[in-house]
Structures are given as structure tokens and as C-alpha cells.
CSV table of C-alpha atoms and ligand atoms in Angstrom, one decimal:
chain,number,residue,atom,x,y,z
A,1,UNK,CA,36.3,60.3,118.9
A,2,UNK,CA,39.7,59.2,120.3
A,3,UNK,CA,40.9,61.6,123.0
A,4,UNK,CA,44.6,62.7,123.1
A,5,UNK,CA,46.6,61.0,125.8
A,6,UNK,CA,48.0,64.3,127.3
A,7,UNK,CA,44.6,65.9,127.8
A,8,UNK,CA,43.5,64.0,130.9
A,9,UNK,CA,46.6,65.4,132.6
A,10,UNK,CA,45.7,69.0,131.9
A,11,UNK,CA,48.6,69.3,129.4
A,12,UNK,CA,48.1,71.6,126.4
A,13,UNK,CA,49.1,69.6,123.3
A,14,UNK,CA,49.8,72.8,121.3
A,15,UNK,CA,52.7,73.8,123.6
A,16,UNK,CA,54.1,70.4,124.4
A,17,UNK,CA,57.9,70.4,124.8
A,18,UNK,CA,59.4,68.5,121.8
A,19,UNK,CA,62.6,67.5,123.6
A,20,UNK,CA,63.0,66.8,127.3
A,21,UNK,CA,66.5,66.2,128.8
A,22,UNK,CA,67.2,64.9,132.3
A,23,UNK,CA,70.3,64.9,134.5
A,24,UNK,CA,69.4,61.8,136.6
A,25,UNK,CA,71.2,62.6,139.8
A,26,UNK,CA,70.9,61.4,143.4
A,27,UNK,CA,71.1,57.6,143.2
A,28,UNK,CA,74.0,57.4,145.6
A,29,UNK,CA,72.3,59.6,148.2
A,30,UNK,CA,69.1,57.7,147.9
A,31,UNK,CA,71.0,54.5,148.7
A,32,UNK,CA,73.0,56.1,151.5
A,33,UNK,CA,69.8,57.3,153.2
A,34,UNK,CA,68.8,53.7,153.4
A,35,UNK,CA,72.3,52.5,154.5
A,36,UNK,CA,72.6,50.6,151.3
A,37,UNK,CA,75.4,50.3,148.7
A,38,UNK,CA,75.3,53.0,146.0
A,39,UNK,CA,74.7,50.4,143.4
A,40,UNK,CA,71.2,49.8,144.9
A,41,UNK,CA,70.5,53.4,144.2
A,42,UNK,CA,71.4,52.9,140.5
A,43,UNK,CA,69.3,49.8,140.4
A,44,UNK,CA,66.3,51.7,141.7
A,45,UNK,CA,67.1,54.5,139.4
A,46,UNK,CA,66.7,52.3,136.4
A,47,UNK,CA,63.1,51.7,137.5
A,48,UNK,CA,62.5,55.4,137.3
A,49,UNK,CA,64.0,55.4,133.8
A,50,UNK,CA,61.4,52.9,132.7
A,51,UNK,CA,58.5,54.9,134.2
A,52,UNK,CA,59.7,58.2,132.7
A,53,UNK,CA,60.2,56.7,129.2
A,54,UNK,CA,56.7,55.3,129.3
A,55,UNK,CA,55.2,58.6,130.5
A,56,UNK,CA,57.0,60.6,127.8
A,57,UNK,CA,55.9,58.3,125.1
A,58,UNK,CA,52.3,58.4,126.4
A,59,UNK,CA,52.0,62.2,126.3
A,60,UNK,CA,53.7,62.5,123.0
A,61,UNK,CA,57.2,63.9,123.7
A,62,UNK,CA,59.4,63.6,120.5
A,63,UNK,CA,62.8,63.3,122.1
A,64,UNK,CA,63.9,62.2,125.6
A,65,UNK,CA,67.5,62.5,126.5
A,66,UNK,CA,68.8,60.9,129.7
A,67,UNK,CA,72.2,61.6,131.1
A,68,UNK,CA,73.2,58.2,132.4
A,69,UNK,CA,77.0,58.3,132.5
A,70,UNK,CA,79.3,61.3,132.0
A,71,UNK,CA,82.9,61.5,130.7
A,72,UNK,CA,83.8,62.5,134.2
A,73,UNK,CA,82.0,59.4,135.8
A,74,UNK,CA,84.9,57.2,134.5
A,75,UNK,CA,86.8,58.6,137.5
A,76,UNK,CA,84.5,56.9,140.0
A,77,UNK,CA,85.7,53.7,141.8
A,78,UNK,CA,86.2,50.9,139.4
A,79,UNK,CA,83.6,48.7,141.2
A,80,UNK,CA,80.9,51.3,140.8
A,81,UNK,CA,81.8,51.8,137.1
A,82,UNK,CA,81.7,48.1,136.5
A,83,UNK,CA,78.3,47.8,138.3
A,84,UNK,CA,76.9,50.7,136.3
A,85,UNK,CA,78.0,49.0,133.0
A,86,UNK,CA,76.5,45.7,134.1
A,87,UNK,CA,73.2,47.5,135.0
A,88,UNK,CA,73.2,49.3,131.6
A,89,UNK,CA,73.7,46.0,129.8
A,90,UNK,CA,70.9,44.4,131.7
A,91,UNK,CA,68.6,47.4,131.1
A,92,UNK,CA,69.2,47.4,127.3
A,93,UNK,CA,68.6,43.7,127.2
A,94,UNK,CA,65.4,43.8,129.2
A,95,UNK,CA,63.9,47.0,127.6
A,96,UNK,CA,64.7,46.4,124.0
A,97,UNK,CA,61.5,44.6,123.0
A,98,UNK,CA,59.4,47.0,125.1
A,99,UNK,CA,61.0,50.1,123.5
A,100,UNK,CA,60.4,48.5,120.1
A,101,UNK,CA,56.7,47.7,120.8
A,102,UNK,CA,56.2,51.3,122.0
A,103,UNK,CA,57.6,52.7,118.7
A,104,UNK,CA,60.7,54.2,120.4
A,105,UNK,CA,64.0,54.5,118.6
A,106,UNK,CA,67.1,54.1,120.8
A,107,UNK,CA,70.0,56.4,120.1
A,108,UNK,CA,73.2,56.6,122.1
A,109,UNK,CA,75.0,59.9,122.4
A,110,UNK,CA,78.6,60.0,123.7
A,111,UNK,CA,81.8,58.1,123.3
A,112,UNK,CA,80.3,54.7,122.6
A,113,UNK,CA,83.8,53.3,121.8
A,114,UNK,CA,84.9,53.7,125.4
A,115,UNK,CA,82.1,51.4,126.7
A,116,UNK,CA,82.9,47.7,127.4
A,117,UNK,CA,82.5,45.6,124.3
A,118,UNK,CA,79.5,43.6,125.6
A,119,UNK,CA,77.6,46.9,126.3
A,120,UNK,CA,78.4,48.1,122.8
A,121,UNK,CA,77.0,44.9,121.4
A,122,UNK,CA,73.7,45.4,123.4
A,123,UNK,CA,73.6,49.0,122.2
A,124,UNK,CA,74.1,48.0,118.6
A,125,UNK,CA,71.4,45.3,118.8
A,126,UNK,CA,68.8,47.6,120.4
A,127,UNK,CA,69.6,50.5,118.1
A,128,UNK,CA,69.3,48.2,115.0
A,129,UNK,CA,66.1,46.6,116.3
A,130,UNK,CA,64.4,50.0,116.9
A,131,UNK,CA,65.9,52.0,114.0
A,132,UNK,CA,62.7,52.5,112.0
A,133,UNK,CA,60.6,53.5,115.0
A,134,UNK,CA,59.1,57.0,114.7
A,135,UNK,CA,57.1,57.3,118.0
A,136,UNK,CA,59.9,58.9,120.1
A,137,UNK,CA,63.7,59.1,120.2
A,138,UNK,CA,65.3,57.9,123.4
A,139,UNK,CA,68.8,59.4,123.6
A,140,UNK,CA,70.9,57.7,126.2
A,141,UNK,CA,73.9,59.9,127.1
A,142,UNK,CA,76.7,57.4,127.8
A,143,UNK,CA,80.3,58.5,128.3
A,144,UNK,CA,78.9,61.8,127.3
A,145,UNK,CA,80.5,65.2,127.9
A,146,UNK,CA,79.3,68.5,126.3
A,147,UNK,CA,82.9,69.8,125.9
A,148,UNK,CA,84.1,66.5,124.3
A,149,UNK,CA,81.1,66.7,121.9
A,150,UNK,CA,81.7,70.3,120.8
A,151,UNK,CA,85.4,69.5,120.4
A,152,UNK,CA,84.6,66.5,118.2
A,153,UNK,CA,82.2,68.6,116.1
A,154,UNK,CA,85.0,71.2,115.7
A,155,UNK,CA,87.4,68.5,114.6
A,156,UNK,CA,84.9,67.2,112.0
A,157,UNK,CA,84.5,70.7,110.6
A,158,UNK,CA,88.3,71.0,110.4
A,159,UNK,CA,88.5,67.7,108.5
A,160,UNK,CA,85.8,68.8,106.1
A,161,UNK,CA,87.5,72.1,105.6
A,162,UNK,CA,90.9,70.5,105.0
A,163,UNK,CA,89.5,68.1,102.5
A,164,UNK,CA,87.8,70.9,100.6
A,165,UNK,CA,84.2,69.6,101.4
A,166,UNK,CA,83.4,73.0,103.0
A,167,UNK,CA,84.7,76.5,103.0
A,168,UNK,CA,85.5,78.6,106.1
A,169,UNK,CA,82.2,80.6,105.4
A,170,UNK,CA,80.3,77.3,105.7
A,171,UNK,CA,81.2,77.1,109.4
A,172,UNK,CA,77.9,78.2,110.8
A,173,UNK,CA,76.0,77.4,114.0
A,174,UNK,CA,73.9,75.0,111.9
A,175,UNK,CA,77.0,73.3,110.5
A,176,UNK,CA,78.4,72.8,113.9
A,177,UNK,CA,75.1,71.6,115.4
A,178,UNK,CA,74.7,69.1,112.6
A,179,UNK,CA,78.0,67.5,113.7
A,180,UNK,CA,77.1,67.1,117.3
A,181,UNK,CA,75.8,63.7,118.6
A,182,UNK,CA,72.3,65.2,118.5
A,183,UNK,CA,72.6,66.3,114.9
A,184,UNK,CA,69.2,66.5,113.3
A,185,UNK,CA,67.3,66.6,116.6
A,186,UNK,CA,65.5,69.6,118.1
A,187,UNK,CA,67.3,71.4,121.0
A,188,UNK,CA,65.9,70.5,124.5
A,189,UNK,CA,63.0,72.6,125.6
A,190,UNK,CA,63.4,71.4,129.2
A,191,UNK,CA,66.4,70.3,131.2
A,192,UNK,CA,65.5,68.7,134.5
A,193,UNK,CA,68.0,68.0,137.2
A,194,UNK,CA,67.1,65.9,140.2
A,195,UNK,CA,68.7,65.9,143.7
A,196,UNK,CA,68.9,69.7,144.0
A,197,UNK,CA,72.3,70.4,142.5
A,198,UNK,CA,72.4,73.7,140.6
A,199,UNK,CA,74.8,72.8,137.8
A,200,UNK,CA,74.9,71.4,134.3
A,201,UNK,CA,77.8,69.0,134.9
A,202,UNK,CA,78.9,69.1,131.2
A,203,UNK,CA,75.4,68.2,129.9
A,204,UNK,CA,74.2,69.4,126.5
A,205,UNK,CA,76.2,72.7,126.8
A,206,UNK,CA,75.5,73.7,123.2
A,207,UNK,CA,72.0,72.4,122.9
A,208,UNK,CA,70.6,73.8,126.2
A,209,UNK,CA,71.2,77.4,125.2
A,210,UNK,CA,67.6,78.3,125.6
A,211,UNK,CA,66.2,75.3,127.5
A,212,UNK,CA,63.9,76.0,130.5
A,213,UNK,CA,65.6,74.6,133.6
A,214,UNK,CA,63.9,72.7,136.4
A,215,UNK,CA,65.8,71.6,139.5
A,216,UNK,CA,64.0,69.4,142.0
A,217,UNK,CA,65.3,68.2,145.3
A,218,UNK,CA,63.8,64.8,144.7
A,219,UNK,CA,66.4,62.1,144.3
A,220,UNK,CA,66.3,60.3,141.0
A,221,UNK,CA,65.0,57.0,142.3
A,222,UNK,CA,62.0,58.9,143.9
A,223,UNK,CA,61.2,61.0,140.8
A,224,UNK,CA,57.7,60.1,139.7
A,225,UNK,CA,55.5,60.5,136.6
A,226,UNK,CA,53.4,62.9,138.7
A,227,UNK,CA,56.3,65.2,139.3
A,228,UNK,CA,57.3,65.0,135.6
A,229,UNK,CA,53.7,66.0,134.6
A,230,UNK,CA,53.9,68.9,137.1
A,231,UNK,CA,57.1,70.1,135.4
A,232,UNK,CA,55.5,70.0,131.9
A,233,UNK,CA,52.5,71.9,133.2
A,234,UNK,CA,54.7,74.5,134.8
A,235,UNK,CA,56.8,74.7,131.6
A,236,UNK,CA,53.6,75.6,129.7
A,237,UNK,CA,53.1,78.6,131.9
A,238,UNK,CA,56.6,80.0,131.3
A,239,UNK,CA,57.3,82.9,129.0
A,240,UNK,CA,60.1,81.9,126.6
A,241,UNK,CA,61.4,85.2,125.3
A,242,UNK,CA,64.6,84.1,123.5
A,243,UNK,CA,66.1,87.5,124.3
A,244,UNK,CA,63.3,89.5,122.7
A,245,UNK,CA,60.8,91.9,124.3
A,246,UNK,CA,57.4,90.4,124.4
A,247,UNK,CA,54.6,93.1,124.3
A,248,UNK,CA,51.3,92.0,125.7
A,249,UNK,CA,48.3,94.0,124.5
A,250,UNK,CA,45.3,94.8,126.6
A,251,UNK,CA,43.4,91.8,125.5
A,252,UNK,CA,46.3,89.7,126.6
A,253,UNK,CA,47.4,88.6,123.2
A,254,UNK,CA,51.1,88.7,122.4
A,255,UNK,CA,52.3,90.9,119.5
B,301,LIG,C1,73.5,59.7,139.3
B,301,LIG,O1,73.5,59.4,140.7
B,301,LIG,C2,73.9,58.5,138.5
B,301,LIG,C3,75.2,58.7,137.8
B,301,LIG,C4,76.0,59.8,137.8
B,301,LIG,C5,75.8,57.5,137.1
B,301,LIG,P1,74.9,59.6,141.5
B,301,LIG,O2,75.6,58.3,141.5
B,301,LIG,O3,75.6,60.8,141.0
B,301,LIG,O4,74.3,59.9,143.0
B,301,LIG,P2,74.8,61.0,144.0
B,301,LIG,O5,74.9,62.3,143.4
B,301,LIG,O6,76.1,60.4,144.5
B,301,LIG,O7,73.7,61.0,145.1
B,302,LIG,C1,75.9,64.1,136.4
B,302,LIG,O1,75.9,63.7,137.7
B,302,LIG,C2,76.1,63.0,135.5
B,302,LIG,C3,74.9,62.1,135.4
B,302,LIG,C4,73.8,62.2,136.0
B,302,LIG,C5,75.1,60.9,134.6
B,302,LIG,P1,77.2,63.7,138.7
B,302,LIG,O2,76.8,63.2,140.0
B,302,LIG,O3,78.3,62.9,138.0
B,302,LIG,O4,77.6,65.2,138.7
B,302,LIG,P2,78.4,66.1,139.7
B,302,LIG,O5,79.7,65.3,140.0
B,302,LIG,O6,77.6,66.2,141.0
B,302,LIG,O7,78.6,67.4,139.1
B,303,LIG,MG1,75.6,62.8,141.5
């Protein structure tokens, strides 16, 4: 009998997170510690991306969302933004076939139109090539901001209302969620932030309402598959109450 891939890692397949989201932070500090240019940190960080994508696919995560570039990151020095865009282009080009062969569908969330034309072309190519894959969704958050996303969804609702497609009573949580970049995908069960910062930095503000949060001091380029598996195992021990009271009976079962 074929064994499930997650089992050897001591991960319970029944309570696997469906959606894992990651704020990949600390590339600059990783480079600084080595007296290198920040761009070297971003380069090393893209190796971590490769490893994490592979690990998530291996254990059976349905959706992996990676925060790669925020709407606020446009305010960084032009040279760093240019280098990040070049790295992104290179990453998409080099990973496209590999993602496809692993059954991963690439999806970009964020203001794609603000990205350089050549990056958009790579995104379109990789998205098209992988569009029918059902093994995992890889959401790359690019020029992404949670407030921008919610504002855009509100605007879409307003347009649908104005054109008579919907009524005011049709404006529900589901209707708004459907109009976010992540429409149709489950909310993240886990949000991980590397490099020790205790903030969301405008990431998945709506969707992370009930996500379990994990903050690690590890800088993104040093984040390993091992540490990721530790987080998944710890997640499986947490009690997700969603605001309710959970009564545990004497025999330990939840009622
Ligand atoms: C995360 O690393 C990558 C991006 C935001 C693009 P940083 O570049 O923010 O690294 P630190 O926080 O300066 O160490
Ligand atoms: C968040 O990291 C954005 C990404 C990881 C892409 P930042 O480094 O931009 O966040 P702040 O500035 O520390 O909040
Ligand atoms: Mg940072």
C-alpha cells in the first residue's frame, strides 16, 4: 500500500492546514549580517521559496500564499525594486516547468498591472501553462496590499449595485470575499512571519481573520523545511475555537 507523504513527518493528515500564507521577511538583514548587498539576501530568499513550495506540495497543502512584494515596497530605493523585479522574472522563468510538472497552479494576487511589462509577460506565460493543474495553488502576492484589495472589492460591489446586477441586501461577507484576489480559495489556516516582526504589514487583512499566527526569528533565507514541518505539527496541537466555548468531556472528546 502506498503511504501518505505527510505521515513520515508525524503530521496528521486529517487536520492538515488547507492554506498556508507566509510573510517572507528578513532578506535584507540576512545579507547585512554577511556584509553583502541586500539583493544577495533576496537571491538567497528565492532558494527558500523553491524549497518551501516543494515541501508544501509534498505534504499535500492545497494553497500556499507567499508575500513577495507589497504595495508599500514600491517606496524602496529604485535599484532594489529593479533588482527584485529582475529576480522575480528569473524565478518565474526558471520555475515554470518545475511547477507544472509538480501539478502546481500559479496565481498572482495583487496589482499585476503595476509590474514591469516583461514581468507581466512571464506571469501570464506561467499562469497559462499551469492553469489546469490541481495539485496545489501557489499564490504569489505581488504589489499586494490588503487595504487596496478590500477597496477594490468594495468598488466591484458598488459597480455591480449601480448596474443592477446585485441589490444592497446582496452585499454579504461572501459577496465581498468572492471579489477579493483570493476569491474562491479557502482562508489561510496559518500565517507565518519570519525575522521576528510582530505585524501583518497589510497582508491578507480580511482573509487572516481566524488564521493561526506563527512568528519565528529565523530570517527568510535561513527558513527550512524542518522549521516549516515543526510549525505544521504545532498548528495541529492548537485549539481553534473561533470565538466559541469548547467543552471537553471527561473522556477528552470535544462536545
Ligand atoms: C523581505 O525581506 C523581502 C521583501 C520585502 C521584498 P526585506 O527586504 O524586508 O528584509 P529586511 O526586513 O530588510 O531584513
Ligand atoms: C512585508 O515585509 C512585505 C513582504 C514580505 C513582501 P516588509 O519588510 O516590507 O514589512 P515592514 O516594512 O517591516 O512592515
Ligand atoms: Mg522587511
